[in-house]
Backbone as JSON, one array per atom type, in Angstrom:
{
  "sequence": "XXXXXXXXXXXXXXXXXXXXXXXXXXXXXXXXXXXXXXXXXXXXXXXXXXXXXXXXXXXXXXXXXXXXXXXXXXXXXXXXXXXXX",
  "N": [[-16.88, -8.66, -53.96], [-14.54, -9.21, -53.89], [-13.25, -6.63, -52.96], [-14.08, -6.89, -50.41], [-12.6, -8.7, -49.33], [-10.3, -7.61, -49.31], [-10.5, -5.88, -47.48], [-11.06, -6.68, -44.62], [-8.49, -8.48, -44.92], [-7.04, -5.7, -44.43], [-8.14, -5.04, -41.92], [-7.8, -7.1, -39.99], [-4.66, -6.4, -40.44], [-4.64, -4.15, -39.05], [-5.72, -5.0, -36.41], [-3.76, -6.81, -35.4], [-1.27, -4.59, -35.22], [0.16, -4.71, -37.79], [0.41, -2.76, -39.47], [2.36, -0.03, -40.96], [3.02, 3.15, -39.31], [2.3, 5.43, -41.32], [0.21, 3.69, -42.89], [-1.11, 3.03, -40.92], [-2.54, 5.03, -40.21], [-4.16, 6.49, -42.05], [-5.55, 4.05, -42.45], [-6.76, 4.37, -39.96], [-8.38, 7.37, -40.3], [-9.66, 6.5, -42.33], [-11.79, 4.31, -40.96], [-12.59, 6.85, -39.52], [-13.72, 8.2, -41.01], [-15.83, 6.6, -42.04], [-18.38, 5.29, -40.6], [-19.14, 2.41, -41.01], [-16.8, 1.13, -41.46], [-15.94, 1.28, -39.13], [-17.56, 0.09, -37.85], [-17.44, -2.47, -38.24], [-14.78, -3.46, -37.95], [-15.26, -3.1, -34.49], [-16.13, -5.15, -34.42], [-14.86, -7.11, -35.36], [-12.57, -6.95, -33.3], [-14.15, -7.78, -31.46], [-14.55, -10.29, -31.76], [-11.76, -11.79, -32.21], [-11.54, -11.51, -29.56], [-13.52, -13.15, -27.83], [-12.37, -15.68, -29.56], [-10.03, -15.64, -27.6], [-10.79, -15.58, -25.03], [-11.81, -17.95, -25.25], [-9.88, -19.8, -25.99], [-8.42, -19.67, -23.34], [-9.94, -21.17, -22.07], [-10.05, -23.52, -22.93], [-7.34, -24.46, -22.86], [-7.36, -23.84, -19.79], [-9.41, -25.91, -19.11], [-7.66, -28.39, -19.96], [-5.33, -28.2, -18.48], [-6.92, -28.75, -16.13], [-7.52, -31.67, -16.36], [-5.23, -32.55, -16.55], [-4.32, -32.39, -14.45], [-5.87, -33.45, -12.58], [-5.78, -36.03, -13.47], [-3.01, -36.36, -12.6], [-3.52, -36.26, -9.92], [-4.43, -38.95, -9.58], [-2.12, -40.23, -9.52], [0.11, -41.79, -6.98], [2.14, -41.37, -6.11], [2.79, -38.92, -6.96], [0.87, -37.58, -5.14], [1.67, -38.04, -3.12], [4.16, -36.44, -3.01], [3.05, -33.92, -3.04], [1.68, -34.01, -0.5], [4.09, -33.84, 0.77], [5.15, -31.46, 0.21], [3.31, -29.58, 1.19], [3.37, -30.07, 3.5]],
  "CA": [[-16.39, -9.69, -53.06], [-12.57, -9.03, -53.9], [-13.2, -5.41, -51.97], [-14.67, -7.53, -48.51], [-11.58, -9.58, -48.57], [-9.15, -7.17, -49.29], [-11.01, -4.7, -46.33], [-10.46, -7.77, -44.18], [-7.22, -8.07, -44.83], [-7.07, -4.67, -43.78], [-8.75, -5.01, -40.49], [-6.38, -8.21, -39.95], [-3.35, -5.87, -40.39], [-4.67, -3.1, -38.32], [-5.87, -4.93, -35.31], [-2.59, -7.13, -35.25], [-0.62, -4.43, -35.64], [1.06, -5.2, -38.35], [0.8, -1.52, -40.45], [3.07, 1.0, -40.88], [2.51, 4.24, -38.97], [1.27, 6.27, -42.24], [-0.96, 3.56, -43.33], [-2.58, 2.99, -39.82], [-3.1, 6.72, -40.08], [-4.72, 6.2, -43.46], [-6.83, 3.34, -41.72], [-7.44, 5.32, -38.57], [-9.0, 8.39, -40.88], [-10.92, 5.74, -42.97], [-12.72, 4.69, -40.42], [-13.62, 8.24, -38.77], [-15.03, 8.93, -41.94], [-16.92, 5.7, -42.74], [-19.02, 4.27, -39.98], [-19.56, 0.95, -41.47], [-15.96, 0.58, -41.61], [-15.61, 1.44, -38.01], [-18.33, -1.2, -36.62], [-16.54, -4.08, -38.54], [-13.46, -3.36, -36.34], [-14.94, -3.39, -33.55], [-16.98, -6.26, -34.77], [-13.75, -7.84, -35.51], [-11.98, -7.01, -32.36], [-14.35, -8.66, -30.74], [-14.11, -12.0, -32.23], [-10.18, -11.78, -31.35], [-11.39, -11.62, -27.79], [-14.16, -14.14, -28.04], [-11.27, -15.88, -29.4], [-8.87, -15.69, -26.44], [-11.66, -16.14, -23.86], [-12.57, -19.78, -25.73], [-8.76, -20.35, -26.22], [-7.78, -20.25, -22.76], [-11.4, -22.29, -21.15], [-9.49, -25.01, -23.67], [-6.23, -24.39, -21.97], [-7.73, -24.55, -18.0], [-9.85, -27.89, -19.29], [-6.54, -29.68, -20.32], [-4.85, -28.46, -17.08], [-7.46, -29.56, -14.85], [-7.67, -33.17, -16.9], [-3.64, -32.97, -16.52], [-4.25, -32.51, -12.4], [-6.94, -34.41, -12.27], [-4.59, -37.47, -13.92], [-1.75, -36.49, -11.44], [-4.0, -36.98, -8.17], [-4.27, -40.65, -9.46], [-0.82, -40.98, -9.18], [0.59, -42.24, -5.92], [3.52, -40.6, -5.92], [2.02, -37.32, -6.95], [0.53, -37.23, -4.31], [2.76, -37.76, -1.64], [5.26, -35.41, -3.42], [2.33, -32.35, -2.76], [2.13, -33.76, 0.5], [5.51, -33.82, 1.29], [5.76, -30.21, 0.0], [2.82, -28.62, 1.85], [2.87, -31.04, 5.02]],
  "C": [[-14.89, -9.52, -52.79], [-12.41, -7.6, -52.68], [-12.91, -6.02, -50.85], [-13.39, -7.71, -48.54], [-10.34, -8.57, -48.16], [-9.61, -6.1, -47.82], [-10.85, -6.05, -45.32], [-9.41, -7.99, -43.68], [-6.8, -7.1, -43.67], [-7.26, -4.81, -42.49], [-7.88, -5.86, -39.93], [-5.44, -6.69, -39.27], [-3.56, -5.03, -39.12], [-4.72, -3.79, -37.25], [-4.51, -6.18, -34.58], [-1.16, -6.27, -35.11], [0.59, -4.4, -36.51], [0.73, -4.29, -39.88], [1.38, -0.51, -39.95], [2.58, 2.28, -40.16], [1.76, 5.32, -40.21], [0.18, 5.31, -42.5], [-1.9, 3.09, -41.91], [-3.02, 4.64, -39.43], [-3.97, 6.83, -41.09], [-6.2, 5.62, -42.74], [-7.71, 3.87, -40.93], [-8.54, 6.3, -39.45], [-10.41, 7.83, -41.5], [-11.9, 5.7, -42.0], [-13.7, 5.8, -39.22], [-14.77, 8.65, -39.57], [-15.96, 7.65, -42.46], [-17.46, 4.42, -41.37], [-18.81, 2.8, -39.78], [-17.95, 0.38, -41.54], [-15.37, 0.16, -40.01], [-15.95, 0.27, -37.15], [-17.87, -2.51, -37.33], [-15.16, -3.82, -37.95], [-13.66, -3.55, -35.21], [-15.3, -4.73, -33.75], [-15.65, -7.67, -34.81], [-12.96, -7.86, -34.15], [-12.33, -7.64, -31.36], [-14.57, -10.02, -30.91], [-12.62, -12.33, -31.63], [-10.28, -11.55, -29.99], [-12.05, -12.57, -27.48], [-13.11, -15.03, -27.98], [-10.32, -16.62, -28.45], [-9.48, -16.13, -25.81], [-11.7, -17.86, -23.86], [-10.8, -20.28, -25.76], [-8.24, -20.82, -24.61], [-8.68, -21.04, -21.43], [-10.7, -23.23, -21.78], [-8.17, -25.57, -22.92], [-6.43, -24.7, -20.18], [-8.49, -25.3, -18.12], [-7.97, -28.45, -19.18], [-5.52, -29.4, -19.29], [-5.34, -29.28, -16.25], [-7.71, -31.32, -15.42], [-5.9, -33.37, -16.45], [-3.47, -33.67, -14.47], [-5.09, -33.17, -12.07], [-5.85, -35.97, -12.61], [-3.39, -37.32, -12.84], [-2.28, -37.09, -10.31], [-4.42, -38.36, -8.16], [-3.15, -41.11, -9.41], [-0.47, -41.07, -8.04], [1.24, -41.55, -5.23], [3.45, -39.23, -5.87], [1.91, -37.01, -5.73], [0.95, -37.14, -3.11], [4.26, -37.07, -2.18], [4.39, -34.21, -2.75], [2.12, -32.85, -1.1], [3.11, -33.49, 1.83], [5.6, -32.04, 1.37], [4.7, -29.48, 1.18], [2.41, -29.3, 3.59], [4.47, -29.96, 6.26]]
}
């Protein structure tokens, strides 16, 4: 169990970049030579995109609730028509 985490870790560091050029050369080699190490990277890389995708559907909700709340304002609204009139 202590291995997983610390390989983990690992994967962490690597796909953050946040290892040194020898040991992402180290890493890199690892997984040429070990499959199984390879498809939990990508396995992992794609969670960190998953991720992003779901992070910023959360981000254009709470815009469009933000603009949606502006076009009840009054004023709002005759500010955007001021601008594009």
């Amino acid at each position: 169990m202590r291995n997983d985490l610390i390989e983990v870790e690992q994967i962490e560091k690597y796909l953050s970049h946040q290892m040194s050029g020898e040991k992402k050369s180290q890493f890199e080699t690892r997984m040429l030579l070990d499959g199984s190490l390879f498809e939990k990277v990508a396995a992992q890389r794609q969670v960190h995109k998953l991720i992003r995708i779901f992070s910023r559907r959360q981000q254009r909700n709470k815009l469009e609730l933000i603009y949606q709340q502006l076009l009840r304002e009054p004023s709002f609204v005759q500010q955007l028509k001021n601008i594009f009139a």
